[in-house]
Amino acid sequence: MIKKESTDAQLVSAYMKGNEQAISVLITRHKQKIYSFIYSKVFDRDVSEDIFQDTFIKVIKTLKRGAYNEEGKFIPWVMRISHNLVIDHFRKNNRMPKFENNSDFNIFSVLHDGSLNAEKTMIKEQVEGDLKKIIQELPDDQKEVLIMRIYKEMSFKDISEKTGVSINTALGRMRYALINLRKVIDKHNIVLTN
Amino acid sequence: MQKMYSGTSRSERVNENLVPKEETIRFLLDYSKALSVIDYNKMKFEALLN
């Protein structure tokens, strides 16, 4: 028979002998102390709830296995289990830190995803495709210089060596290539903006 | 500025009467009832029975 005034040691002993009511009394008796202890470390109700639950799952398993030596130290033992689980929680969290938002500061106001969304990606592909088609319409010498400069990122010195013309000629071809591109774009009202 | 440098001390919040949810306690009591440890040849097996 379980009495409310029974000591922890008596309750543990009764539980290990199969009295299920004993664990209920133990949990009810110590829930506030253990839960507050966990919360004082993690400051999160949901995480505290999880750690509290895991603590008592360990307690229940150990007692049911008969692996607990009663030395009148039930509550320090439970506190040590919860303390170890709190440390485990922080170890896991260090690998993946969690940021706490509040009404004054929201992390998403300073962090943003730099990649384009689906619509902008499509527009970008379309613009780049259109531009390539227009470039194909340029005279061969201008097209050659423009491709080397813009797409291959070569210097005008390298371009002049590769094409066998002077740097000034290469610069002039680049200039005409850009002028001609603008003319075609204006003439056909092509919009090349993202 | 005051907003940026001052905040509610966390220790004050811990003094509340904090207890776990009723469903957490219920889960633990149900888990305890369902768990049985079977002894076999010096080995212990855990079994969860509904």
Coordinates of C-alpha atoms in Angstrom, one line a residue:
Chain A
M1 CA 0.0 0.0 0.0
I2 CA 1.4 3.4 -1.1
K3 CA 1.0 6.3 1.2
K4 CA 1.6 9.9 0.2
E5 CA 4.0 10.3 3.2
S6 CA 6.2 7.3 2.1
T7 CA 9.9 8.2 1.6
D8 CA 11.5 8.2 -1.8
A9 CA 13.4 5.0 -0.8
Q10 CA 10.2 3.2 0.1
L11 CA 8.5 4.3 -3.1
V12 CA 11.5 3.2 -5.3
S13 CA 11.6 -0.1 -3.5
A14 CA 7.8 -0.6 -4.0
Y15 CA 8.1 0.4 -7.7
M16 CA 10.9 -2.1 -8.2
K17 CA 8.7 -4.8 -6.8
G18 CA 6.0 -3.9 -9.4
N19 CA 3.9 -1.2 -7.7
E20 CA 3.1 1.1 -10.6
Q21 CA 1.4 3.7 -8.3
A22 CA 4.8 4.4 -6.7
I23 CA 6.3 5.9 -9.8
S24 CA 3.3 8.2 -10.1
V25 CA 3.8 9.5 -6.6
L26 CA 7.6 10.0 -7.2
I27 CA 7.0 11.9 -10.4
T28 CA 4.3 14.1 -8.9
R29 CA 6.4 14.8 -5.9
H30 CA 9.5 15.9 -7.8
K31 CA 8.2 17.1 -11.2
Q32 CA 8.4 20.8 -10.4
K33 CA 12.0 20.6 -9.0
I34 CA 13.3 18.6 -11.9
Y35 CA 11.4 20.5 -14.6
S36 CA 12.4 23.9 -13.2
F37 CA 16.0 22.7 -13.1
I38 CA 15.9 21.7 -16.8
Y39 CA 14.1 24.9 -17.8
S40 CA 16.7 27.0 -15.9
K41 CA 19.4 25.6 -18.2
V42 CA 17.6 25.4 -21.6
F43 CA 15.0 28.3 -21.4
D44 CA 12.7 26.5 -23.8
R45 CA 9.4 24.9 -22.7
D46 CA 9.3 22.3 -25.5
V47 CA 13.0 21.2 -25.0
S48 CA 12.5 21.1 -21.2
E49 CA 9.5 18.8 -21.8
D50 CA 11.5 16.5 -24.0
I51 CA 14.4 16.3 -21.5
F52 CA 12.1 15.8 -18.6
Q53 CA 10.4 12.9 -20.5
D54 CA 13.8 11.4 -21.4
T55 CA 15.0 11.7 -17.8
F56 CA 12.1 9.6 -16.5
I57 CA 12.3 7.1 -19.3
K58 CA 15.9 6.4 -18.1
V59 CA 14.7 6.3 -14.5
I60 CA 11.9 3.9 -15.3
K61 CA 14.2 1.6 -17.4
T62 CA 16.9 1.5 -14.7
L63 CA 14.5 0.8 -11.9
K64 CA 12.6 -1.9 -13.9
R65 CA 16.0 -3.5 -14.8
G66 CA 16.8 -3.6 -11.1
A67 CA 20.0 -1.7 -11.9
Y68 CA 19.5 1.0 -9.2
N69 CA 21.1 0.8 -5.8
E70 CA 19.1 2.7 -3.3
E71 CA 21.3 4.7 -1.1
G72 CA 18.7 7.2 -0.1
K73 CA 19.8 9.4 -3.0
F74 CA 16.9 9.2 -5.5
I75 CA 16.5 12.9 -6.3
P76 CA 20.3 13.6 -6.7
W77 CA 20.4 10.6 -9.1
V78 CA 17.5 11.9 -11.2
M79 CA 18.9 15.4 -11.2
R80 CA 22.2 14.0 -12.5
I81 CA 20.5 12.2 -15.3
S82 CA 18.6 15.3 -16.3
H83 CA 21.9 17.3 -16.1
N84 CA 23.6 14.9 -18.4
L85 CA 20.7 15.1 -20.9
V86 CA 20.9 18.9 -20.8
I87 CA 24.6 18.7 -21.7
D88 CA 23.8 16.3 -24.5
H89 CA 21.2 18.7 -25.8
F90 CA 23.7 21.6 -25.9
R91 CA 26.3 19.4 -27.6
K92 CA 23.8 18.6 -30.3
N93 CA 22.8 22.3 -30.5
N94 CA 26.3 23.5 -30.9
R95 CA 26.6 21.6 -34.1
M96 CA 23.4 23.2 -35.3
P97 CA 22.9 26.5 -33.4
K98 CA 19.4 27.8 -32.9
F99 CA 18.7 31.5 -33.0
E100 CA 16.0 32.9 -30.8
N101 CA 13.9 35.6 -32.4
N102 CA 11.9 38.1 -30.4
S103 CA 9.7 41.1 -31.2
D104 CA 12.7 43.5 -31.2
F105 CA 14.9 41.6 -33.5
N106 CA 14.3 39.1 -36.2
I107 CA 17.2 37.2 -37.7
F108 CA 15.6 37.2 -41.2
S109 CA 15.8 41.0 -41.3
V110 CA 19.6 40.8 -41.6
L111 CA 19.9 37.3 -43.2
H112 CA 18.5 36.7 -46.6
D113 CA 18.8 34.1 -49.3
G114 CA 20.9 35.5 -52.0
S115 CA 19.9 33.0 -54.7
L116 CA 17.2 34.0 -57.2
N117 CA 13.7 32.7 -56.9
A118 CA 12.2 30.4 -59.6
E119 CA 10.7 33.3 -61.6
K120 CA 13.9 35.4 -61.6
T121 CA 15.9 32.3 -62.6
M122 CA 13.7 31.8 -65.6
I123 CA 13.9 35.4 -66.6
K124 CA 17.7 35.4 -66.2
E125 CA 18.0 32.3 -68.4
Q126 CA 15.7 33.9 -71.0
V127 CA 17.7 37.2 -71.0
E128 CA 21.0 35.3 -71.4
G129 CA 19.5 33.2 -74.2
D130 CA 18.2 36.3 -76.1
L131 CA 21.6 38.0 -75.7
K132 CA 23.4 35.0 -77.1
K133 CA 21.1 35.0 -80.2
I134 CA 21.8 38.8 -80.8
I135 CA 25.5 38.3 -80.4
Q136 CA 25.4 35.6 -83.2
E137 CA 24.1 38.4 -85.5
L138 CA 27.3 40.5 -85.1
P139 CA 30.0 40.5 -87.8
D140 CA 32.5 37.7 -87.1
D141 CA 35.4 39.9 -86.0
Q142 CA 33.3 41.8 -83.5
K143 CA 31.6 38.7 -82.2
E144 CA 35.0 37.0 -81.7
V145 CA 36.4 39.9 -79.6
L146 CA 33.2 40.2 -77.6
I147 CA 33.0 36.5 -76.7
M148 CA 36.7 36.5 -75.7
R149 CA 36.3 39.6 -73.5
I150 CA 32.9 39.0 -71.9
Y151 CA 32.5 35.2 -71.8
K152 CA 36.2 34.1 -71.6
E153 CA 37.2 37.1 -69.5
M154 CA 40.4 37.6 -71.5
S155 CA 42.4 40.8 -71.4
F156 CA 42.7 43.0 -74.6
K157 CA 46.4 42.1 -74.7
D158 CA 45.6 38.4 -74.8
I159 CA 42.8 39.0 -77.4
S160 CA 45.2 41.0 -79.6
E161 CA 47.7 38.2 -79.4
K162 CA 45.2 35.5 -80.1
T163 CA 43.5 37.3 -83.1
G164 CA 46.7 38.7 -84.5
V165 CA 45.5 42.3 -84.4
S166 CA 46.7 45.3 -82.4
I167 CA 45.2 46.1 -79.0
N168 CA 43.6 49.3 -80.5
T169 CA 41.9 47.3 -83.2
A170 CA 40.6 44.8 -80.6
L171 CA 39.3 47.7 -78.5
G172 CA 37.7 49.2 -81.5
R173 CA 36.0 45.9 -82.5
M174 CA 34.7 45.6 -78.9
R175 CA 33.3 49.2 -79.1
Y176 CA 31.5 48.5 -82.4
A177 CA 30.2 45.2 -81.1
L178 CA 28.6 47.0 -78.1
I179 CA 27.2 49.8 -80.4
N180 CA 25.7 47.2 -82.8
L181 CA 24.2 45.2 -79.9
R182 CA 22.5 48.3 -78.6
K183 CA 21.2 49.2 -82.1
V184 CA 19.7 45.7 -82.5
I185 CA 18.2 45.8 -79.0
D186 CA 16.7 49.3 -79.6
K187 CA 15.4 48.4 -83.1
H188 CA 13.5 45.3 -81.9
N189 CA 12.5 46.8 -78.5
I190 CA 14.1 43.8 -76.7
V191 CA 14.0 44.0 -73.0
L192 CA 17.1 42.7 -71.4
T193 CA 16.5 43.4 -67.7
N194 CA 15.9 41.1 -64.9
Chain B
M1 CA 19.4 52.3 -27.0
Q2 CA 17.7 51.3 -23.8
K3 CA 15.9 48.6 -25.7
M4 CA 19.1 47.2 -27.1
Y5 CA 21.0 46.9 -23.9
S6 CA 18.4 46.0 -21.4
G7 CA 16.3 42.9 -21.2
T8 CA 14.3 40.8 -18.7
S9 CA 16.7 38.8 -16.6
R10 CA 16.2 35.1 -17.3
S11 CA 16.5 34.1 -13.7
E12 CA 13.3 36.0 -12.9
R13 CA 11.4 33.9 -15.4
V14 CA 12.6 30.6 -13.9
N15 CA 11.0 31.4 -10.5
E16 CA 7.6 30.7 -12.0
N17 CA 5.8 27.6 -10.8
L18 CA 7.0 25.5 -13.7
V19 CA 5.7 22.0 -14.2
P20 CA 5.7 19.6 -17.1
K21 CA 2.5 19.1 -19.2
E22 CA -0.1 16.7 -18.0
E23 CA 0.3 14.6 -21.2
T24 CA 4.0 14.2 -20.5
I25 CA 3.3 12.7 -17.1
R26 CA 0.5 10.5 -18.6
F27 CA 2.9 9.3 -21.3
L28 CA 5.5 8.4 -18.6
L29 CA 3.0 6.5 -16.5
D30 CA 1.7 4.6 -19.5
Y31 CA 5.3 3.9 -20.6
S32 CA 6.0 2.5 -17.2
K33 CA 3.0 0.3 -17.3
A34 CA 3.8 -1.0 -20.8
L35 CA 7.5 -1.6 -20.2
S36 CA 8.4 -5.0 -18.9
V37 CA 11.9 -6.3 -18.5
I38 CA 12.4 -10.0 -19.1
D39 CA 15.2 -11.9 -17.5
Y40 CA 16.7 -14.7 -19.5
N41 CA 20.0 -16.5 -18.7
K42 CA 21.5 -13.4 -17.0
M43 CA 20.4 -11.2 -19.9
K44 CA 17.7 -8.6 -19.6
F45 CA 15.3 -7.8 -22.5
E46 CA 13.0 -4.8 -22.6
A47 CA 9.5 -5.3 -24.0
L48 CA 6.9 -2.7 -24.6
L49 CA 3.4 -4.3 -24.3
N50 CA 0.2 -2.5 -25.1

